[in-house]
PDB file of N, CA and C in Angstrom:
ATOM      1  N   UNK A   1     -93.347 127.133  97.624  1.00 85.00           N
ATOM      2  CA  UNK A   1     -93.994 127.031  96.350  1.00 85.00           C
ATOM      3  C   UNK A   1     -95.489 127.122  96.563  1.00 85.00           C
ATOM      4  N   UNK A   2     -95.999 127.941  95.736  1.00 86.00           N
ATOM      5  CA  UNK A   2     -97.328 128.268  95.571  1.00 86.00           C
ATOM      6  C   UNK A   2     -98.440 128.571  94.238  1.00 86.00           C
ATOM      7  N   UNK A   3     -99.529 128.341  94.292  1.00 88.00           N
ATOM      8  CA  UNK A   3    -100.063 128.828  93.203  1.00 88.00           C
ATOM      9  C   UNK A   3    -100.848 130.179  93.031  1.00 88.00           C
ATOM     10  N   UNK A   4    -100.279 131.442  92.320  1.00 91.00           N
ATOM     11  CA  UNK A   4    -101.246 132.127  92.007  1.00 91.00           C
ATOM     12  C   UNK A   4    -102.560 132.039  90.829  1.00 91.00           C
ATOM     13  N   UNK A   5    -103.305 132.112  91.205  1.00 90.00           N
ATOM     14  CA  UNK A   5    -104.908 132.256  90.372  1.00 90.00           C
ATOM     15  C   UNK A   5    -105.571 133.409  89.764  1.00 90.00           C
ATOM     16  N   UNK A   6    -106.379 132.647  89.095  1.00 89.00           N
ATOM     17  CA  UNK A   6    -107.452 134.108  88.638  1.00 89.00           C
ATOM     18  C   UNK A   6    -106.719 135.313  87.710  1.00 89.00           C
ATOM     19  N   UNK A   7    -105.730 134.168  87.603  1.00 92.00           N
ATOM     20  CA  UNK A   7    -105.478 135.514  86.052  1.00 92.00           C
ATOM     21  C   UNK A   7    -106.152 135.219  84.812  1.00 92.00           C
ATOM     22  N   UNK A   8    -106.085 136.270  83.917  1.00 93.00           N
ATOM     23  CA  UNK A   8    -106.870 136.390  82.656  1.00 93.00           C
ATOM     24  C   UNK A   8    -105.970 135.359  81.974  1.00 93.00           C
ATOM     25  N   UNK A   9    -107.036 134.761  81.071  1.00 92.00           N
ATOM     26  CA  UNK A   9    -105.862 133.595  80.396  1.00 92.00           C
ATOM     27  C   UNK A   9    -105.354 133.994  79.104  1.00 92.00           C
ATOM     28  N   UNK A  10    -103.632 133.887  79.228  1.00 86.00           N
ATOM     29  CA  UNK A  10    -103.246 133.970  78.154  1.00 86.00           C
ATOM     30  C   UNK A  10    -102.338 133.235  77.349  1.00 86.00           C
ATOM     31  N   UNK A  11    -101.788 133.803  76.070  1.00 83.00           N
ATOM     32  CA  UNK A  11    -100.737 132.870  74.929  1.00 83.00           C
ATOM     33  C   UNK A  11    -101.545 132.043  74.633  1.00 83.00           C
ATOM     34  N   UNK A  12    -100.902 131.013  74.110  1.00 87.00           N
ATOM     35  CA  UNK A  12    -101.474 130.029  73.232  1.00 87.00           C
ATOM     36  C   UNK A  12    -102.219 128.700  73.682  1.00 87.00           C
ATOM     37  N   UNK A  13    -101.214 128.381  74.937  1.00 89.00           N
ATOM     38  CA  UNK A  13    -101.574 127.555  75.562  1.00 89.00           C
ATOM     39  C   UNK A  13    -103.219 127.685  76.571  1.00 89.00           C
ATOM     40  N   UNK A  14    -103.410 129.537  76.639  1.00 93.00           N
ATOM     41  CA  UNK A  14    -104.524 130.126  77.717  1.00 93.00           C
ATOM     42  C   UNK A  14    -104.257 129.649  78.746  1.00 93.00           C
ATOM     43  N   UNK A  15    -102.775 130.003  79.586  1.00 94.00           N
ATOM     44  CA  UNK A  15    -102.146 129.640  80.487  1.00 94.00           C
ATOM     45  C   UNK A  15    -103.308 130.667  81.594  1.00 94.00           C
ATOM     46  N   UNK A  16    -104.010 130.495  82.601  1.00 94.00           N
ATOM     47  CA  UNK A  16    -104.501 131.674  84.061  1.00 94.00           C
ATOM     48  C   UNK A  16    -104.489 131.178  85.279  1.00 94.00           C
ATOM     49  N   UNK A  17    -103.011 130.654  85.077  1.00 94.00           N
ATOM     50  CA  UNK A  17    -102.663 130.301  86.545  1.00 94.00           C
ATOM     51  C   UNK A  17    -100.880 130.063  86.353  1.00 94.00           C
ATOM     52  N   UNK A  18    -100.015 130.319  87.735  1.00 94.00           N
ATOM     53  CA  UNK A  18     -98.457 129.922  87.529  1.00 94.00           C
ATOM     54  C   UNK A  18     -97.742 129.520  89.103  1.00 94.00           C
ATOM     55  N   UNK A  19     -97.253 128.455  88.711  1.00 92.00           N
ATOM     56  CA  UNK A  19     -96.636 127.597  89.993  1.00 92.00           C
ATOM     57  C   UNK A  19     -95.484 128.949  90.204  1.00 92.00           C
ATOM     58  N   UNK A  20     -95.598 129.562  91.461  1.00 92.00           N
ATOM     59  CA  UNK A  20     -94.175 130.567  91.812  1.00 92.00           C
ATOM     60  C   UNK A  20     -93.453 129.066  93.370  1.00 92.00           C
ATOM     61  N   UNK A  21     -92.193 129.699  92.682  1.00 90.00           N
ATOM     62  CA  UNK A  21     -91.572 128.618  93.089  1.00 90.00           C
ATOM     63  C   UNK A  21     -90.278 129.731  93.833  1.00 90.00           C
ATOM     64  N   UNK A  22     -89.670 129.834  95.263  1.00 89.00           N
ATOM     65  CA  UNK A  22     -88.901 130.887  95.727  1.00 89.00           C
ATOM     66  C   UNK A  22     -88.155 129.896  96.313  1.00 89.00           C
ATOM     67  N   UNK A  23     -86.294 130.351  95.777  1.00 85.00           N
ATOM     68  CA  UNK A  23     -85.190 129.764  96.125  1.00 85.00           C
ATOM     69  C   UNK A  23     -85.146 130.763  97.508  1.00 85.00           C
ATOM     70  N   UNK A  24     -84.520 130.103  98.513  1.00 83.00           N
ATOM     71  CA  UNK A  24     -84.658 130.108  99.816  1.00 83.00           C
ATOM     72  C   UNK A  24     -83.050 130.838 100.124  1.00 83.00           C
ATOM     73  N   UNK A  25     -82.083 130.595  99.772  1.00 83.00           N
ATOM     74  CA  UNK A  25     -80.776 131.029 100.041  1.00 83.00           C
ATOM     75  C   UNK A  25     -80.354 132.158  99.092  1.00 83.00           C
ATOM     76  N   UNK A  26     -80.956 132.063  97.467  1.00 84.00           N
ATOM     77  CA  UNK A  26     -80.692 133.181  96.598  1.00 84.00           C
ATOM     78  C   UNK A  26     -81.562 134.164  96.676  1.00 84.00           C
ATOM     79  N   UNK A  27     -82.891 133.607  96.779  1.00 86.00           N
ATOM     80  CA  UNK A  27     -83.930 134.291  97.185  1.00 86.00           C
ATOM     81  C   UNK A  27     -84.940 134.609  95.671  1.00 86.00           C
ATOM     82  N   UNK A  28     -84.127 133.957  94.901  1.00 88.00           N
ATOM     83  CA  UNK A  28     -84.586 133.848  93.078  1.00 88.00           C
ATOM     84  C   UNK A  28     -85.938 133.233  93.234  1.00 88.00           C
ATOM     85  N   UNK A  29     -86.745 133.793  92.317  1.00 93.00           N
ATOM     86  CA  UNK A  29     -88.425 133.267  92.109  1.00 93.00           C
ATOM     87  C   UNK A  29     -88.379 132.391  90.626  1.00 93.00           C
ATOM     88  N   UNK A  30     -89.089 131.269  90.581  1.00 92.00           N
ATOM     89  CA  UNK A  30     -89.261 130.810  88.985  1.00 92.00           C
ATOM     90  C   UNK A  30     -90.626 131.015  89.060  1.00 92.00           C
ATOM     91  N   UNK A  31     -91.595 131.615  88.102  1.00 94.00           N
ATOM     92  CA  UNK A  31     -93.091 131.338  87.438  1.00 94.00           C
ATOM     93  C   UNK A  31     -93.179 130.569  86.746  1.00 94.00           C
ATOM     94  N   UNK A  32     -93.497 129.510  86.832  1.00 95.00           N
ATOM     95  CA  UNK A  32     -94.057 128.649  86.050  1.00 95.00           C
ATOM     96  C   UNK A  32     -95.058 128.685  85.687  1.00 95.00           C
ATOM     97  N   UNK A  33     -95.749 129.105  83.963  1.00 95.00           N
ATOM     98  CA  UNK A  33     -97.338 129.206  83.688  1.00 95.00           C
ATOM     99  C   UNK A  33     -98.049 127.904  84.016  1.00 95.00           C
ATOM    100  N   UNK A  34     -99.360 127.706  83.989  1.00 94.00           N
ATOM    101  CA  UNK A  34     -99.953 126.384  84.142  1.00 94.00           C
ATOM    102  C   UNK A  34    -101.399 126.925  84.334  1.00 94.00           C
ATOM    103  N   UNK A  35    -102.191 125.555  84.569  1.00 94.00           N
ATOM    104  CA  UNK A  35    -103.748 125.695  84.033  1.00 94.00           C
ATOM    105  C   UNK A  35    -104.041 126.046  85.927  1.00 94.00           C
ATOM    106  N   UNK A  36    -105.502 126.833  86.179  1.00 91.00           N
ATOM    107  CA  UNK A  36    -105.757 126.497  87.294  1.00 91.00           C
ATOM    108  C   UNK A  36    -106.481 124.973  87.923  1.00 91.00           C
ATOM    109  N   UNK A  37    -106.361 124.315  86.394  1.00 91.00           N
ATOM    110  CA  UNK A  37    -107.550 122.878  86.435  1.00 91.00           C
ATOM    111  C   UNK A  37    -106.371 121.974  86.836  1.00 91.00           C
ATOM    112  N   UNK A  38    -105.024 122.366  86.790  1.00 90.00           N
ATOM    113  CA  UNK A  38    -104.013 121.427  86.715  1.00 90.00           C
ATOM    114  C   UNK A  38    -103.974 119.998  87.931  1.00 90.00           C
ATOM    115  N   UNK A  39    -103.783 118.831  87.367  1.00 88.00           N
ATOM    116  CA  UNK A  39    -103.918 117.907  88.799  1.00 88.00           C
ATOM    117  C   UNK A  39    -102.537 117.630  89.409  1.00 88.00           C
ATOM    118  N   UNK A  40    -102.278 116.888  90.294  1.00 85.00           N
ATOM    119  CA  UNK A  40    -100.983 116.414  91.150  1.00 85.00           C
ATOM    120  C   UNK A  40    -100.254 115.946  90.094  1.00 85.00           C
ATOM    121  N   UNK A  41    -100.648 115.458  89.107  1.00 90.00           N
ATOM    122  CA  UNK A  41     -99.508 114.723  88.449  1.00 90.00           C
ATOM    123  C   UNK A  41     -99.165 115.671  87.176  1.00 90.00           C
ATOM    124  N   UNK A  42    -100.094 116.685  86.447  1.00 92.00           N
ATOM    125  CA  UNK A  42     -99.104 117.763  86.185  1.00 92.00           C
ATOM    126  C   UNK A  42     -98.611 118.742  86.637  1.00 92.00           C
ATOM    127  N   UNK A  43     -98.902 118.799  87.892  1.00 89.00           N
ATOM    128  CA  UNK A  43     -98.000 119.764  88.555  1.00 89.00           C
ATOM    129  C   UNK A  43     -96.515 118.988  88.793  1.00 89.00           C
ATOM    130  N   UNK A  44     -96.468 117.582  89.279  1.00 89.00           N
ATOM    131  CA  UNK A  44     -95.038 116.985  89.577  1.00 89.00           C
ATOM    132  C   UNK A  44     -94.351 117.093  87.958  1.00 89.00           C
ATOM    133  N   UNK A  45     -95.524 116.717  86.767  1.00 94.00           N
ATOM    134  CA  UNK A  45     -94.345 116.640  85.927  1.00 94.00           C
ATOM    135  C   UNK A  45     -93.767 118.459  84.966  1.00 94.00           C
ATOM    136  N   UNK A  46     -94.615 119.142  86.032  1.00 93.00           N
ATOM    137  CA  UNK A  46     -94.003 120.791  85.933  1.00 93.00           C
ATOM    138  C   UNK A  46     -93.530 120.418  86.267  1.00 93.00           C
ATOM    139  N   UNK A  47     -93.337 120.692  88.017  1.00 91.00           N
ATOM    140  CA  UNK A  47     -91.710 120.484  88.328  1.00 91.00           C
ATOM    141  C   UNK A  47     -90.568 120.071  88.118  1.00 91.00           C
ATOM    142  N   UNK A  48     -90.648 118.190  87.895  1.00 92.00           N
ATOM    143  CA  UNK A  48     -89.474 117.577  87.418  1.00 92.00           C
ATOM    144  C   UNK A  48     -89.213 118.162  86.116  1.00 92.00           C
ATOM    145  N   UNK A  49     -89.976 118.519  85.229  1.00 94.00           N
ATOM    146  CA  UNK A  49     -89.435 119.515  83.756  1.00 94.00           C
ATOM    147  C   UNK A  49     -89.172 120.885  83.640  1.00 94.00           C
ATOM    148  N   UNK A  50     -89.087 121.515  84.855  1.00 91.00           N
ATOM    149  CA  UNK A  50     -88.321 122.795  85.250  1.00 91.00           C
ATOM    150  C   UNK A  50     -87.515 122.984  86.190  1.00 91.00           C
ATOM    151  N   UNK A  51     -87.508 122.110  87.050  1.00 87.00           N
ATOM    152  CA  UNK A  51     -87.208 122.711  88.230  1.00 87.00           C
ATOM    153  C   UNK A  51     -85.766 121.535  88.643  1.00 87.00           C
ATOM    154  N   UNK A  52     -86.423 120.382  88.737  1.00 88.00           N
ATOM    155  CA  UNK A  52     -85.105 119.491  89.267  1.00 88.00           C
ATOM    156  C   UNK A  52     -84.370 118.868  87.487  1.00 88.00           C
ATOM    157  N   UNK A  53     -84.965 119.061  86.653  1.00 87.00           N
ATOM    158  CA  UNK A  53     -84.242 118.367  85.441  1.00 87.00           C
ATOM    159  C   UNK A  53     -82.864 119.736  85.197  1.00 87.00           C
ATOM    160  N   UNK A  54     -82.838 120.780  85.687  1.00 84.00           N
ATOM    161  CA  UNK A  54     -82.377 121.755  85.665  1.00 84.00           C
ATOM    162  C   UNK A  54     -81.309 122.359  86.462  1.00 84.00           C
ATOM    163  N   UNK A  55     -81.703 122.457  87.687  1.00 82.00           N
ATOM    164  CA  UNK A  55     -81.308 122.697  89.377  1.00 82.00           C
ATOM    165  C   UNK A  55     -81.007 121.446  90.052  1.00 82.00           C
ATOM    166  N   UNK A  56     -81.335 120.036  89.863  1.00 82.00           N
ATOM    167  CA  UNK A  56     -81.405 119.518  90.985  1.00 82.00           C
ATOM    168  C   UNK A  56     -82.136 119.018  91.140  1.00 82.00           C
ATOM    169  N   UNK A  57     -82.286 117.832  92.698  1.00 83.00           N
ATOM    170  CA  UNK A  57     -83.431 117.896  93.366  1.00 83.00           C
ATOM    171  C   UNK A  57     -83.423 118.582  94.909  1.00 83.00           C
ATOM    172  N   UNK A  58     -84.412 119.730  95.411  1.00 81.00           N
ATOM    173  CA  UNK A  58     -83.589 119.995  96.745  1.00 81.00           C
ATOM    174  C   UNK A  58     -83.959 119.202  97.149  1.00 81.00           C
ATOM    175  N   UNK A  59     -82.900 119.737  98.537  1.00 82.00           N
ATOM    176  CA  UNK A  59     -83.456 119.202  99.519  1.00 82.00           C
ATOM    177  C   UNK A  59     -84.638 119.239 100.691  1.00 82.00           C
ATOM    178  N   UNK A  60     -85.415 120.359 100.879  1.00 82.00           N
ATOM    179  CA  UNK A  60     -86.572 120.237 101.384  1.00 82.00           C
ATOM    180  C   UNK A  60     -87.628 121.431  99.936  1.00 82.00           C
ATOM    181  N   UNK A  61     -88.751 121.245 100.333  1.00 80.00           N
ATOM    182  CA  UNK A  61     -89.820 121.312  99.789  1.00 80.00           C
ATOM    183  C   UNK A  61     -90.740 122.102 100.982  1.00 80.00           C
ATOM    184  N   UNK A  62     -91.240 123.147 101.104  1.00 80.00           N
ATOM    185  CA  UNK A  62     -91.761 123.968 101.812  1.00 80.00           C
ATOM    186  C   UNK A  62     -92.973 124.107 100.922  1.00 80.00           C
ATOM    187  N   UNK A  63     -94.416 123.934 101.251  1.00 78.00           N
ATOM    188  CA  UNK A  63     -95.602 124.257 100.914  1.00 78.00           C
ATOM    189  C   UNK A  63     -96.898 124.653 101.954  1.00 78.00           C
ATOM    190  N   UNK A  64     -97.593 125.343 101.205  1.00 76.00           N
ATOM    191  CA  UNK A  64     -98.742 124.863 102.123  1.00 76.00           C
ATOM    192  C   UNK A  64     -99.692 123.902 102.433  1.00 76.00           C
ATOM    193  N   UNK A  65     -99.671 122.573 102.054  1.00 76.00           N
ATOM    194  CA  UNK A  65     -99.764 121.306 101.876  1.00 76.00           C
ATOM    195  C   UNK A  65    -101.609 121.588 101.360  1.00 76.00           C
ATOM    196  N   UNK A  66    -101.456 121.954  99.771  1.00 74.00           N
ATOM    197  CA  UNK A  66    -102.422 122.031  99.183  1.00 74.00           C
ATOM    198  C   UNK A  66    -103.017 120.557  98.213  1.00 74.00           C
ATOM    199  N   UNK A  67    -103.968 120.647  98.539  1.00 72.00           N
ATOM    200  CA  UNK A  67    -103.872 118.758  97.986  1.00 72.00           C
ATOM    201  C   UNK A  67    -103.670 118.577  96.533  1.00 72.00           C
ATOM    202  N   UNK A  68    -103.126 119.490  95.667  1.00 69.00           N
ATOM    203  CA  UNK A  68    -102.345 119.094  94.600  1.00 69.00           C
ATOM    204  C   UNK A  68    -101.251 118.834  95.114  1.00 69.00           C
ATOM    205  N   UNK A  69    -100.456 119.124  96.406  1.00 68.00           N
ATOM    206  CA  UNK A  69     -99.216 118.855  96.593  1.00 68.00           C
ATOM    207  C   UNK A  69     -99.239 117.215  97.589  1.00 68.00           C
ATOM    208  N   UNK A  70    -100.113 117.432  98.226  1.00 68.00           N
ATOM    209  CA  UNK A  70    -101.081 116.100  99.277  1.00 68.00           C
ATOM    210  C   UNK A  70    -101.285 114.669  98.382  1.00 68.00           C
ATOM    211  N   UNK A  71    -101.933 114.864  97.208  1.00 62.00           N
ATOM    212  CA  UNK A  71    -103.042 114.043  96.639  1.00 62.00           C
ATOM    213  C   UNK A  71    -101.754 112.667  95.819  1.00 62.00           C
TER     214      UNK A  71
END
């Protein structure tokens, strides 16, 4: 899981940034839109509201230990 940046902001929300999130065995990607200002604690409550309220929780978590993921 990673964040891409520096996109033009758009919709309603002026989403210019999205959590990509890559299943490891299917090999399936989720984008998740989001702010690039976003802190640790809305990024966890992205996740838990896409990702494990949905799927699960996995079992490992692979990042580049960016201190939104650190903090």
């Amino acid at each position: 899981m990673d964040w891409v940046t520096g996109l033009v902001p758009g919709g309603k929300e002026s989403f210019n940034a999205f959590l990509a999130i890559a299943y490891r065995y299917s090999k399936g990607l989720r984008c998740l839109p989001c702010h690039r200002e976003d802190t640790a604690m809305d990024t966890a409550l992205l996740f838990w509201n896409n990702i494990i309220s949905t799927c699960g929780l996995p079992k490992t978590i692979i990042s580049d230990r960016d201190p939104k993921f650190t903090s």
